[in-house]
Coordinates of C-alpha atoms and ligand atoms in Angstrom, one line a residue:
M1 CA 0.1 -0.2 0.1
A2 CA 2.8 2.4 1.1
V3 CA 4.4 1.7 -2.1
T4 CA 1.8 2.3 -4.3
T5 CA 0.9 5.7 -2.6
A6 CA 4.7 6.5 -3.1
T7 CA 4.2 5.4 -6.8
A8 CA 0.9 7.3 -7.5
A9 CA 2.6 10.5 -5.7
R10 CA 5.3 10.6 -8.3
T11 CA 3.6 9.8 -11.4
E12 CA 1.1 12.7 -10.2
A13 CA 4.4 14.8 -9.9
I14 CA 5.2 14.0 -13.0
T15 CA 2.0 14.5 -15.1
T16 CA 1.0 17.7 -13.7
H17 CA 3.6 20.2 -12.6
P18 CA 2.4 22.9 -11.5
E19 CA 5.6 24.6 -12.0
K20 CA 5.4 24.7 -15.6
R21 CA 2.6 27.6 -15.0
V22 CA 5.0 29.7 -12.5
T23 CA 7.5 29.2 -15.2
F24 CA 5.8 30.1 -18.2
A25 CA 4.6 33.3 -16.3
F26 CA 8.1 34.5 -15.6
L27 CA 9.1 33.8 -19.6
F28 CA 6.5 35.3 -20.7
T29 CA 6.4 38.5 -18.5
G30 CA 10.2 38.4 -19.4
L31 CA 9.5 38.2 -22.9
I32 CA 6.9 41.0 -23.2
A33 CA 9.7 43.6 -21.4
L34 CA 11.8 42.2 -24.1
L35 CA 9.4 43.4 -26.6
V36 CA 9.0 46.7 -25.5
G37 CA 12.9 47.2 -24.6
A38 CA 13.5 45.8 -28.1
L39 CA 11.1 48.1 -30.3
L40 CA 12.9 50.8 -28.7
G41 CA 16.4 49.5 -30.0
P42 CA 16.2 50.5 -33.4
L43 CA 15.6 54.1 -32.5
Q44 CA 18.9 53.9 -30.4
A45 CA 20.3 52.5 -33.8
F46 CA 18.8 55.1 -36.0
N47 CA 20.1 57.4 -33.5
Y48 CA 23.6 56.7 -34.3
G49 CA 22.6 57.1 -38.1
N50 CA 21.6 60.5 -37.1
I51 CA 18.1 60.0 -37.3
N52 CA 15.7 60.9 -34.6
L53 CA 12.9 58.9 -34.3
Y54 CA 11.9 59.1 -30.6
E55 CA 10.0 62.2 -31.1
Y56 CA 7.6 60.1 -32.6
V57 CA 7.0 57.6 -29.7
P58 CA 4.0 59.2 -27.8
F59 CA 5.3 58.2 -24.5
L60 CA 8.9 59.5 -24.8
R61 CA 9.9 62.8 -24.4
S62 CA 13.7 62.6 -24.1
Y63 CA 16.6 60.2 -26.4
Y64 CA 17.3 59.6 -22.4
Q65 CA 14.1 58.5 -21.4
G66 CA 14.2 56.1 -24.5
L67 CA 17.4 55.0 -23.5
T68 CA 16.5 54.1 -20.0
L69 CA 13.6 52.1 -20.8
H70 CA 15.3 50.2 -23.6
G71 CA 18.4 49.6 -20.9
V72 CA 16.2 48.8 -18.2
L73 CA 13.9 46.5 -19.8
N74 CA 16.1 44.4 -21.7
A75 CA 19.0 44.3 -19.6
L76 CA 17.4 44.3 -16.4
V77 CA 13.9 43.1 -16.1
F78 CA 14.0 40.5 -18.8
T79 CA 17.0 38.9 -17.9
T80 CA 16.0 38.5 -14.4
F81 CA 12.4 37.2 -15.0
F82 CA 13.4 34.8 -17.9
I83 CA 15.9 33.5 -15.6
S84 CA 14.3 33.2 -12.5
G85 CA 11.6 31.0 -14.5
L86 CA 14.5 28.9 -16.3
L87 CA 17.1 28.2 -13.7
L88 CA 14.0 27.2 -11.6
Y89 CA 12.4 24.9 -13.4
L90 CA 15.4 23.2 -14.9
P91 CA 16.9 22.0 -12.0
A92 CA 13.3 21.2 -10.0
R93 CA 12.7 18.8 -13.1
E94 CA 16.2 17.6 -13.3
L95 CA 16.1 16.7 -9.2
G96 CA 12.0 15.5 -9.6
L97 CA 11.6 17.9 -6.7
R98 CA 8.6 20.5 -6.6
P99 CA 9.2 23.9 -5.7
A100 CA 7.1 25.5 -3.0
M101 CA 4.4 27.0 -4.9
Q102 CA 3.4 29.5 -3.1
W103 CA 6.6 30.8 -2.5
V104 CA 7.8 31.2 -6.1
W105 CA 4.4 32.5 -6.5
A106 CA 5.1 35.1 -4.4
A107 CA 8.4 35.8 -5.9
Y108 CA 6.6 36.3 -9.3
F109 CA 4.2 38.9 -8.0
I110 CA 6.9 40.8 -6.2
M111 CA 9.0 40.6 -9.4
L112 CA 6.0 41.9 -11.4
A113 CA 4.9 44.8 -8.8
G114 CA 8.8 45.4 -9.2
L115 CA 8.4 46.2 -12.6
V116 CA 5.2 47.9 -12.5
I117 CA 6.4 50.5 -10.2
A118 CA 10.1 51.1 -11.9
G119 CA 8.4 51.3 -15.4
A120 CA 5.8 54.0 -13.7
G121 CA 9.1 55.7 -12.6
I122 CA 10.4 55.7 -16.1
V123 CA 7.0 56.3 -18.0
S124 CA 6.7 59.2 -15.9
N125 CA 9.9 60.9 -17.3
T126 CA 10.8 61.6 -13.6
S127 CA 13.5 58.4 -14.0
N128 CA 16.2 59.0 -17.1
V129 CA 18.6 57.8 -15.1
L130 CA 19.7 55.0 -17.5
Y131 CA 20.1 51.6 -16.5
T132 CA 23.5 52.2 -14.3
F133 CA 21.4 55.0 -12.5
Y134 CA 24.9 56.8 -11.4
P135 CA 24.6 59.8 -9.1
P136 CA 23.9 62.6 -9.1
L137 CA 21.6 62.0 -11.6
Y138 CA 18.2 61.6 -10.1
G139 CA 15.4 59.2 -10.0
H140 CA 12.1 59.1 -8.4
W141 CA 11.9 56.8 -5.5
S142 CA 9.6 54.5 -7.3
F143 CA 12.3 53.5 -10.1
Y144 CA 14.9 52.3 -7.2
T145 CA 12.2 50.7 -5.3
G146 CA 11.1 48.9 -8.2
L147 CA 14.6 47.5 -9.0
A148 CA 15.0 46.7 -5.3
L149 CA 11.8 44.4 -5.7
V150 CA 13.1 42.7 -8.8
V151 CA 16.3 41.9 -7.1
V152 CA 14.8 40.8 -4.1
A153 CA 12.5 38.6 -5.8
S154 CA 15.2 36.9 -8.0
L155 CA 16.9 36.1 -4.6
M156 CA 13.8 34.2 -3.4
I157 CA 13.9 31.8 -6.4
G158 CA 17.8 31.2 -5.5
A159 CA 16.9 30.3 -2.1
E160 CA 14.3 27.9 -3.1
V161 CA 16.9 26.3 -6.0
L162 CA 19.5 26.0 -3.3
R163 CA 16.7 24.3 -0.8
L164 CA 15.8 21.9 -3.3
R165 CA 19.4 20.7 -4.1
A166 CA 19.8 20.3 -0.1
K167 CA 16.4 17.9 0.2
W168 CA 17.8 16.2 -2.9
R169 CA 21.4 15.9 -1.5
A170 CA 19.8 14.4 1.9
Q171 CA 17.8 11.9 0.0
N172 CA 20.8 10.9 -2.2
P173 CA 23.6 10.6 0.1
G174 CA 27.0 9.6 -1.8
Q175 CA 25.6 11.2 -5.3
A176 CA 26.9 14.4 -6.7
T177 CA 24.8 17.0 -7.4
P178 CA 23.1 16.7 -11.1
I179 CA 24.9 18.8 -13.7
V180 CA 22.1 21.4 -14.5
T181 CA 21.1 21.6 -10.7
Y182 CA 24.8 22.2 -10.0
M183 CA 25.3 25.0 -13.0
S184 CA 22.1 26.5 -11.8
A185 CA 22.9 26.6 -7.9
I186 CA 26.3 27.8 -8.5
T187 CA 24.6 30.8 -11.0
W188 CA 22.4 31.7 -8.0
L189 CA 25.1 31.6 -5.3
M190 CA 27.1 34.2 -7.3
W191 CA 24.3 36.0 -7.9
M192 CA 23.4 36.3 -4.2
L193 CA 27.3 37.3 -3.2
A194 CA 27.0 40.0 -6.5
S195 CA 23.6 41.9 -5.1
V196 CA 24.9 42.8 -2.1
G197 CA 26.5 45.9 -3.7
I198 CA 23.3 46.9 -5.4
V199 CA 21.1 46.3 -2.5
V200 CA 23.2 48.4 -0.3
E201 CA 23.2 50.7 -3.0
V202 CA 19.6 51.0 -3.4
V203 CA 18.2 50.1 0.1
W204 CA 20.9 52.0 2.1
F205 CA 21.2 55.3 0.0
L206 CA 19.2 55.9 -3.1
I207 CA 15.6 55.1 -1.8
P208 CA 16.3 57.3 1.2
W209 CA 18.0 59.7 -1.0
S210 CA 15.2 59.9 -3.2
L211 CA 12.6 60.4 -0.7
G212 CA 14.7 63.4 0.7
W213 CA 15.6 61.6 3.7
R214 CA 19.3 62.0 2.7
E215 CA 20.8 65.4 1.5
G216 CA 22.9 63.7 -0.8
V217 CA 25.4 60.6 -1.4
D218 CA 28.4 60.2 -2.8
P219 CA 28.9 59.3 -6.5
L220 CA 32.3 57.4 -6.2
L221 CA 30.9 55.5 -3.7
M222 CA 27.7 54.6 -5.4
R223 CA 29.4 54.0 -8.7
T224 CA 31.7 51.3 -7.0
L225 CA 28.5 50.0 -5.0
F226 CA 26.9 49.8 -8.7
W227 CA 29.9 48.1 -10.2
Y228 CA 30.4 45.5 -7.3
T229 CA 26.9 44.1 -8.8
G230 CA 27.1 45.6 -12.2
H231 CA 29.7 43.3 -13.3
P232 CA 28.9 40.0 -12.0
I233 CA 25.2 40.7 -13.3
V234 CA 26.8 39.9 -16.9
Y235 CA 27.9 36.5 -15.7
F236 CA 24.4 36.2 -13.7
W237 CA 23.1 36.4 -17.6
L238 CA 25.4 34.6 -19.2
L239 CA 25.9 31.5 -16.9
P240 CA 21.8 30.2 -17.9
A241 CA 23.2 30.7 -21.4
Y242 CA 26.1 28.0 -20.9
V243 CA 23.7 25.8 -19.0
S244 CA 21.8 25.7 -22.1
W245 CA 25.0 25.2 -23.7
Y246 CA 26.7 22.4 -21.7
A247 CA 23.5 20.5 -20.6
L248 CA 20.8 20.7 -23.2
V249 CA 22.2 22.0 -26.5
P250 CA 25.0 18.7 -26.8
K251 CA 21.8 16.3 -27.0
Q252 CA 20.0 18.6 -29.4
A253 CA 23.1 18.4 -31.6
G254 CA 22.6 14.6 -31.5
G255 CA 25.7 14.1 -28.9
V256 CA 26.8 14.5 -25.3
L257 CA 28.4 16.8 -23.2
A258 CA 32.1 16.2 -23.7
S259 CA 33.4 16.8 -20.1
D260 CA 31.1 16.8 -17.0
A261 CA 34.1 17.7 -14.9
L262 CA 35.6 20.3 -16.6
A263 CA 32.0 22.1 -16.8
R264 CA 31.9 22.1 -13.3
L265 CA 35.4 23.5 -13.2
A266 CA 34.1 26.2 -15.2
F267 CA 31.1 27.1 -13.0
V268 CA 33.5 27.0 -9.7
M269 CA 36.0 29.7 -11.3
F270 CA 33.0 31.7 -12.3
L271 CA 31.9 31.7 -8.5
L272 CA 35.1 32.5 -7.9
F273 CA 36.1 35.4 -10.2
S274 CA 32.9 37.2 -11.2
V275 CA 32.7 39.6 -8.3
P276 CA 36.2 41.0 -7.5
V277 CA 36.6 42.7 -10.8
G278 CA 34.2 45.5 -11.0
F279 CA 37.1 48.0 -11.1
H280 CA 37.3 47.3 -15.1
H281 CA 34.2 49.7 -15.0
Q282 CA 36.0 52.1 -13.2
F283 CA 39.1 52.4 -14.7
T284 CA 38.8 56.4 -15.4
D285 CA 37.1 56.8 -12.2
P286 CA 39.3 59.3 -9.9
G287 CA 39.7 57.8 -6.1
I288 CA 40.5 54.4 -6.7
P289 CA 44.2 53.6 -6.3
A290 CA 45.9 52.2 -9.5
G291 CA 47.3 49.6 -7.6
W292 CA 43.4 48.3 -7.0
K293 CA 42.6 48.9 -10.6
M294 CA 45.4 46.6 -11.6
V295 CA 44.3 43.7 -9.3
H296 CA 41.0 43.8 -10.7
S297 CA 42.4 44.0 -14.3
M298 CA 44.3 40.8 -13.8
L299 CA 41.2 39.1 -11.9
T300 CA 39.2 40.2 -15.2
M301 CA 41.7 38.0 -17.0
F302 CA 40.7 35.2 -14.8
V303 CA 37.4 35.3 -15.4
G304 CA 38.2 34.9 -19.0
I305 CA 39.6 31.5 -18.7
P306 CA 36.0 29.7 -17.7
S307 CA 34.9 31.1 -20.7
L308 CA 38.0 30.2 -23.1
L309 CA 37.1 26.3 -21.2
T310 CA 33.7 26.6 -22.3
A311 CA 34.6 27.2 -25.9
F312 CA 36.4 24.1 -25.6
T313 CA 34.3 21.9 -24.1
V314 CA 30.9 23.3 -25.8
A315 CA 32.7 22.9 -29.3
A316 CA 33.8 19.3 -28.4
S317 CA 30.3 18.3 -27.7
L318 CA 29.4 19.9 -31.0
E319 CA 31.6 18.1 -32.7
I320 CA 30.6 14.6 -31.1
G321 CA 27.0 15.5 -31.9
G322 CA 28.2 16.0 -35.8
R323 CA 30.3 13.2 -36.2
R324 CA 27.4 11.1 -34.6
R325 CA 25.2 12.3 -37.3
G326 CA 27.7 11.2 -40.2
G327 CA 29.7 14.2 -40.4
K328 CA 33.4 13.6 -41.6
G329 CA 36.8 15.2 -42.1
I330 CA 38.2 18.3 -39.9
L331 CA 35.1 20.4 -40.4
G332 CA 32.5 18.1 -42.1
W333 CA 30.9 17.7 -38.7
I334 CA 29.8 21.4 -38.7
G335 CA 27.8 20.6 -42.1
A336 CA 26.1 17.8 -40.3
L337 CA 24.6 19.8 -37.1
P338 CA 20.7 20.0 -37.2
W339 CA 20.9 23.7 -38.7
K340 CA 17.4 23.5 -39.7
N341 CA 16.3 23.3 -35.8
A342 CA 15.7 26.7 -34.7
S343 CA 16.3 26.1 -31.1
F344 CA 19.9 24.6 -31.8
T345 CA 20.8 27.0 -34.8
A346 CA 19.7 30.0 -32.4
Q347 CA 22.0 29.1 -30.0
V348 CA 25.0 28.2 -32.0
L349 CA 24.9 31.5 -33.4
A350 CA 24.8 33.1 -30.2
M351 CA 27.9 31.2 -29.5
I352 CA 29.5 32.2 -32.2
S353 CA 28.6 36.1 -31.4
F354 CA 30.2 35.6 -28.4
I355 CA 33.4 34.8 -29.8
F356 CA 33.6 38.4 -30.9
G357 CA 32.1 39.8 -27.8
G358 CA 34.3 38.1 -25.6
A359 CA 37.2 39.3 -28.0
G360 CA 36.1 42.8 -27.4
G361 CA 35.6 42.2 -23.4
I362 CA 39.5 41.4 -23.3
V363 CA 40.4 44.6 -25.0
N364 CA 38.0 46.3 -22.4
A365 CA 39.8 44.6 -19.6
S366 CA 43.2 45.5 -20.7
F367 CA 43.7 49.0 -18.7
N368 CA 45.5 50.8 -21.5
L369 CA 43.1 49.8 -24.2
N370 CA 40.6 51.0 -22.4
M371 CA 41.5 54.6 -22.4
L372 CA 40.9 54.3 -26.0
V373 CA 37.3 52.9 -25.8
H374 CA 35.8 53.6 -22.3
N375 CA 32.7 55.6 -22.8
T376 CA 32.4 55.3 -26.4
A377 CA 29.9 53.4 -29.0
W378 CA 32.6 50.6 -28.9
I379 CA 31.0 49.7 -25.0
P380 CA 27.4 49.2 -26.3
G381 CA 28.7 47.4 -29.6
H382 CA 30.5 45.0 -26.9
F383 CA 27.4 44.6 -24.9
H384 CA 25.0 43.6 -27.9
L385 CA 27.1 41.0 -28.7
T386 CA 27.3 39.0 -25.4
V387 CA 24.0 40.0 -23.3
G388 CA 22.4 41.1 -26.8
T389 CA 23.3 38.1 -28.9
A390 CA 25.1 35.5 -27.0
V391 CA 22.2 35.6 -23.9
T392 CA 19.1 36.9 -25.8
L393 CA 19.4 34.7 -29.0
T394 CA 20.1 31.7 -26.5
F395 CA 17.4 32.7 -24.5
M396 CA 15.0 32.8 -27.6
G397 CA 16.5 29.7 -28.7
I398 CA 15.5 27.9 -25.6
T399 CA 11.9 29.5 -26.2
F400 CA 11.4 27.4 -29.2
W401 CA 11.7 24.1 -27.5
L402 CA 10.3 25.2 -23.9
V403 CA 7.1 27.0 -24.5
P404 CA 5.8 24.1 -26.4
H405 CA 7.3 22.0 -23.6
L406 CA 5.4 23.8 -21.4
L407 CA 2.1 24.5 -23.1
K408 CA 2.0 21.5 -25.0
K409 CA 1.3 23.5 -27.9
P410 CA 3.0 23.4 -31.5
L411 CA 5.5 25.8 -32.2
F412 CA 4.0 28.4 -35.1
S413 CA 6.2 27.9 -38.3
P414 CA 9.7 26.4 -37.3
R415 CA 11.1 27.8 -40.5
M416 CA 9.8 31.2 -39.4
A417 CA 11.5 30.9 -36.0
L418 CA 14.5 29.8 -38.0
W419 CA 14.6 33.4 -40.1
S420 CA 14.2 35.5 -36.6
A421 CA 17.3 33.6 -35.3
W422 CA 19.4 34.2 -38.6
T423 CA 18.1 37.8 -38.7
W424 CA 18.9 38.7 -35.2
F425 CA 22.2 37.4 -35.5
V426 CA 23.3 39.3 -38.6
G427 CA 21.5 42.3 -37.4
M428 CA 23.6 42.2 -34.2
M429 CA 26.9 41.3 -35.9
I430 CA 26.2 44.3 -38.2
F431 CA 25.3 46.5 -35.5
G432 CA 28.6 45.1 -33.8
L433 CA 30.4 46.1 -36.5
G434 CA 29.2 49.8 -36.7
M435 CA 29.4 50.4 -33.1
H436 CA 33.2 49.1 -32.2
W437 CA 34.0 50.9 -35.6
Q438 CA 32.4 54.2 -34.2
G439 CA 33.8 53.9 -30.6
I440 CA 37.2 53.5 -32.1
L441 CA 37.0 56.8 -34.2
G442 CA 35.9 58.3 -30.8
V443 CA 31.9 58.7 -31.0
P444 CA 30.9 58.9 -27.6
R445 CA 28.2 56.5 -26.1
R446 CA 24.9 57.5 -24.8
A447 CA 25.0 60.5 -26.8
Q448 CA 22.2 62.0 -28.9
I449 CA 24.2 62.3 -32.5
S450 CA 22.1 65.2 -33.6
N451 CA 22.9 67.1 -30.2
L452 CA 26.8 66.2 -30.3
P453 CA 28.9 69.0 -28.7
A454 CA 31.5 70.5 -30.8
A455 CA 34.3 68.8 -29.9
Y456 CA 32.9 65.7 -31.5
A457 CA 32.9 67.2 -34.9
E458 CA 35.8 65.6 -36.1
A459 CA 34.7 62.1 -35.2
Y460 CA 31.5 62.7 -36.5
M461 CA 32.8 63.7 -39.7
N462 CA 35.0 60.4 -39.9
A463 CA 32.4 58.3 -38.8
Q464 CA 30.0 58.4 -41.4
V465 CA 30.3 55.0 -42.8
P466 CA 30.0 52.8 -39.6
M467 CA 26.8 55.3 -38.4
V468 CA 25.3 53.8 -41.9
I469 CA 26.3 50.4 -41.0
T470 CA 24.7 51.0 -37.6
S471 CA 21.6 52.1 -39.0
I472 CA 20.9 49.4 -41.1
S473 CA 21.3 46.9 -38.6
G474 CA 18.6 48.5 -36.7
A475 CA 16.2 47.9 -39.5
I476 CA 17.2 44.3 -39.8
L477 CA 16.6 44.1 -36.3
L478 CA 13.0 45.4 -36.6
V479 CA 12.0 42.9 -38.8
S480 CA 13.7 39.8 -36.6
I481 CA 11.7 40.9 -33.5
F482 CA 8.7 40.9 -35.5
L483 CA 9.0 37.6 -36.8
Y484 CA 10.2 36.1 -33.4
F485 CA 7.4 37.9 -31.6
T486 CA 4.8 36.5 -34.5
V487 CA 6.2 33.0 -33.7
L488 CA 5.9 33.5 -29.8
F489 CA 2.5 34.9 -30.2
R490 CA 0.9 32.5 -32.6
T491 CA 2.5 29.4 -30.5
V492 CA 1.0 30.8 -27.0
F493 CA -2.4 31.8 -28.5
T494 CA -3.1 29.1 -30.5
S495 CA -5.9 26.6 -29.9
K496 CA -3.7 23.7 -31.3
R497 CA -2.8 21.1 -28.9
L498 CA 0.1 18.7 -29.1
A499 CA -0.5 15.1 -28.8
D500 CA 1.2 14.0 -25.4
A501 CA 4.1 11.9 -27.5
D502 CA 5.1 15.0 -29.4
V503 CA 5.3 17.1 -26.6
P504 CA 9.1 18.2 -26.7
E505 CA 11.3 16.9 -23.6
I506 CA 13.7 18.7 -22.0
P507 CA 16.8 18.1 -23.9
F508 CA 18.8 16.6 -20.8
S509 CA 22.4 15.9 -22.2
S510 CA 23.4 14.0 -19.1
T511 CA 21.4 12.0 -16.9
R512 CA 23.9 9.5 -15.8
P513 CA 24.1 9.4 -11.6
M514 CA 27.6 10.4 -10.7
R515 CA 29.0 9.3 -7.5
R516 CA 29.9 12.1 -5.0
E517 CA 34.0 11.1 -4.8
G518 CA 37.2 12.4 -6.0
V519 CA 37.5 15.8 -8.0
I520 CA 33.6 15.7 -8.6
A521 CA 33.3 15.8 -4.6
M522 CA 35.6 18.1 -4.3
L523 CA 33.9 20.6 -6.9
D524 CA 30.3 19.7 -5.2
N525 CA 31.5 21.6 -1.6
F526 CA 29.9 24.5 -2.3
K527 CA 30.8 25.8 1.2
V528 CA 34.3 25.8 0.4
W529 CA 34.5 27.7 -2.7
F530 CA 31.7 29.9 -2.0
G531 CA 34.0 30.6 1.0
F532 CA 37.0 31.5 -1.3
A533 CA 34.7 33.8 -3.1
V534 CA 33.8 36.1 -0.4
F535 CA 37.6 35.6 0.8
L536 CA 38.6 37.2 -2.6
V537 CA 35.9 39.7 -2.6
L538 CA 37.0 41.1 0.6
V539 CA 40.6 41.4 -0.4
A540 CA 39.6 42.9 -3.8
Y541 CA 37.3 45.1 -2.2
G542 CA 37.8 45.7 1.3
P543 CA 40.6 48.4 1.4
S544 CA 39.2 50.6 -1.2
L545 CA 35.2 50.2 0.0
I546 CA 36.4 50.9 3.8
Y547 CA 38.1 54.0 2.8
M548 CA 35.5 55.3 0.3
F549 CA 32.7 54.7 3.4
A550 CA 34.9 56.8 5.7
N551 CA 35.2 59.6 3.4
Q552 CA 32.3 60.3 1.6
Q553 CA 31.7 63.6 -0.1
P554 CA 27.6 63.5 -0.4
V555 CA 26.3 65.6 -3.4
P556 CA 22.8 66.6 -4.1
G557 CA 20.6 65.1 -7.1
F558 CA 19.9 66.8 -10.5
R559 CA 17.4 66.3 -13.2
L560 CA 19.1 67.0 -16.8
W561 CA 16.5 65.3 -19.1
Ligands
HAS1 FE1 31.6 43.1 -20.6 C1 31.8 46.4 -20.3 C2 35.0 43.3 -20.0 C3 32.0 39.5 -20.7 C4 28.6 42.7 -20.9 N1 30.0 44.3 -20.4 C5 30.3 45.6 -20.5 C6 29.2 46.2 -20.4 C7 27.9 44.7 -20.3 C8 28.9 43.9 -20.5 C9 26.6 45.4 -20.2 O1 37.3 45.0 -18.8 C10 28.4 47.8 -20.0 C11 28.5 48.3 -19.0 C12 28.2 50.0 -19.1 O2 26.9 50.2 -19.6 O3 29.3 50.7 -18.9 N2 33.0 41.8 -20.3 C13 34.7 41.9 -19.9 C14 35.2 40.8 -20.3 C15 34.5 39.7 -20.9 C16 33.0 40.2 -20.6 C17 36.6 40.4 -19.8 N3 30.2 41.7 -20.8 C18 30.6 40.1 -21.0 C19 29.3 39.4 -20.6 C20 28.3 40.3 -20.7 C21 29.1 41.6 -20.8 C22 29.4 37.7 -21.1 C23 26.9 40.2 -20.8 C24 26.2 38.9 -20.6 N4 33.1 44.5 -20.2 C25 34.7 44.4 -19.9 C26 34.8 45.4 -19.4 C27 34.0 46.4 -19.6 C28 32.7 45.7 -20.0 C29 36.2 45.8 -19.0 C30 33.8 48.0 -19.5 C31 34.2 48.8 -20.5 C32 34.4 50.1 -20.1 O4 35.4 51.0 -20.1 O5 33.1 50.7 -19.8 C33 34.8 38.0 -20.8 O6 33.7 37.4 -20.0 C34 34.7 37.2 -22.0 C35 35.3 36.3 -21.9 C36 35.0 35.4 -23.4 C37 35.5 34.6 -24.1 C38 35.1 34.0 -25.1 C39 34.4 32.8 -25.5 C40 33.6 32.2 -26.5 C41 32.9 31.2 -26.4 C42 32.1 31.0 -27.4 C43 32.6 29.7 -28.2 C44 31.7 29.1 -29.5 C45 31.2 28.0 -29.7 C46 30.8 28.1 -31.2 C47 31.2 26.9 -29.1 C48 36.8 34.6 -24.0 C49 32.3 30.5 -25.0 C50 31.4 26.9 -32.1 C51 30.6 27.0 -33.1 C52 30.6 26.0 -34.5 C53 29.7 26.2 -35.5 C54 31.4 25.0 -34.1
CU2 CU1 32.6 43.9 -16.5

């Protein structure tokens, strides 16, 4: 009798999965944010071709309001919602455990409230502070409070994933954490350590300041706290894409993950080195000793290594898949890969974009080269290849199997899905080319080109060709957005249903249980690695932060636009 009940409970858990609904809620809300944010994107691209279109958007009163909305919705909101859904669902399903549903729904609604409140702050034209909200630029309290809620809600999901892992370990002594859960849990741990900076900045300083309870805040301290989180947040975006590249794409390619241990090592390295590197965004900031900038510059090179490991392991996994599918010769396996599968293709194109995005990152991290590119159009060029393509195109690719999987509905027009992936890739590569090129010629970032100060006249004259290139990319990306969201909405809102046998499975590449022994056991010991990570942060940031906290020079805020 007891056995039957247990089996029935398990069967019930497997067939119903209430977590599918909350996962879809997270993904879909994130994708709506992406839609609005991305539609504002071409306006930015056209700006670099000296074409002003924001004036035609009814709720936009300045270029900077559009840019704030674009950055916040795409970089902060879309990513956080999507990741919270994905990195909850995948580990829960891998472990076969049901999340605490009330808790995760509460997280969803807190995040949604955050989005609405912050969105209201921006749309009402009171918080044109861009997605980095550097003081003394001054935003409305709703903007900061909304963002704080989004972060808190994401941490709630992280806590739930760590709880699920702990529960599974207690039930499965002697076994190593399965790979997807391993990677997801490390990502959440990293985010917990990383988010301390922004939480202190927003809750302790910016919210009281925006409410008038503080007369001023210290810009250097605020920038430092921001980048303490602002750098590792890029790995909070990237690592979920890596989860898919390592643990799902190999199966979609027809192969297996080439090395489980190497994948885990890469994630441990991200836990260690993602956070103590934020000064590489502040090489030009006065008030930080050059020695500490050098330490962060070196640690940034360290954090490039797990991505190089990833390039190796993922390419090897793809090769295994291509050869199993009959590919021959040194490169013949590439042609044998399932290029007609939109989910696969989107993600491999995302990987290819990251070769260029990552290379640009190494340039940025090199102190002296940074002097050439900092605050120029090069930087948005860099991050549209990284977060805008490597991450976003991967997430788009994931939705091509995950939305049909969650809703049991067929993907609308796999062909159109494939086109949306290719146009996104081509559009972003052209955008990246135009922006990097303009940056080298000295065109500033975040500048309304029609309003450039006279000092930039020469850069402007020299950059006519890359400016045209950038504008063209905006038009291509507009087509891509149209194609992608047509596929998404027609998939979500169709009345067609898939037969149970046709519902796509989660493409877990490795389901083999692993003993918790040897290197794997060492890598599975989160307490030790988290301890090292905290130690590195204390060394890299401690002295500078103590000094900055002790020597604050608060200034009042102002609104420019
Ligand atoms: Fe960055 C600025 C350095 C990665 C995002 N970065 C930014 C900003 C954003 C951002 C948003 O050191 C702007 C912030 C702002 O508004 O001011 N970045 C780096 C470095 C890396 C890096 C060293 N960045 C990212 C990722 C991002 C991101 C990832 C988002 C997701 N970045 C900087 C620096 C700045 C900066 C400075 C400040 C600049 C300034 O002055 O303001 C590294 O992590 C990159 C390592 C990556 C690689 C590439 C590995 C390649 C792989 C693909 C393999 C391909 C395969 C395909 C397998 C070494 C893994 C095979 C295909 C077949 C068909 C077979
Ligand atoms: Cu960075």
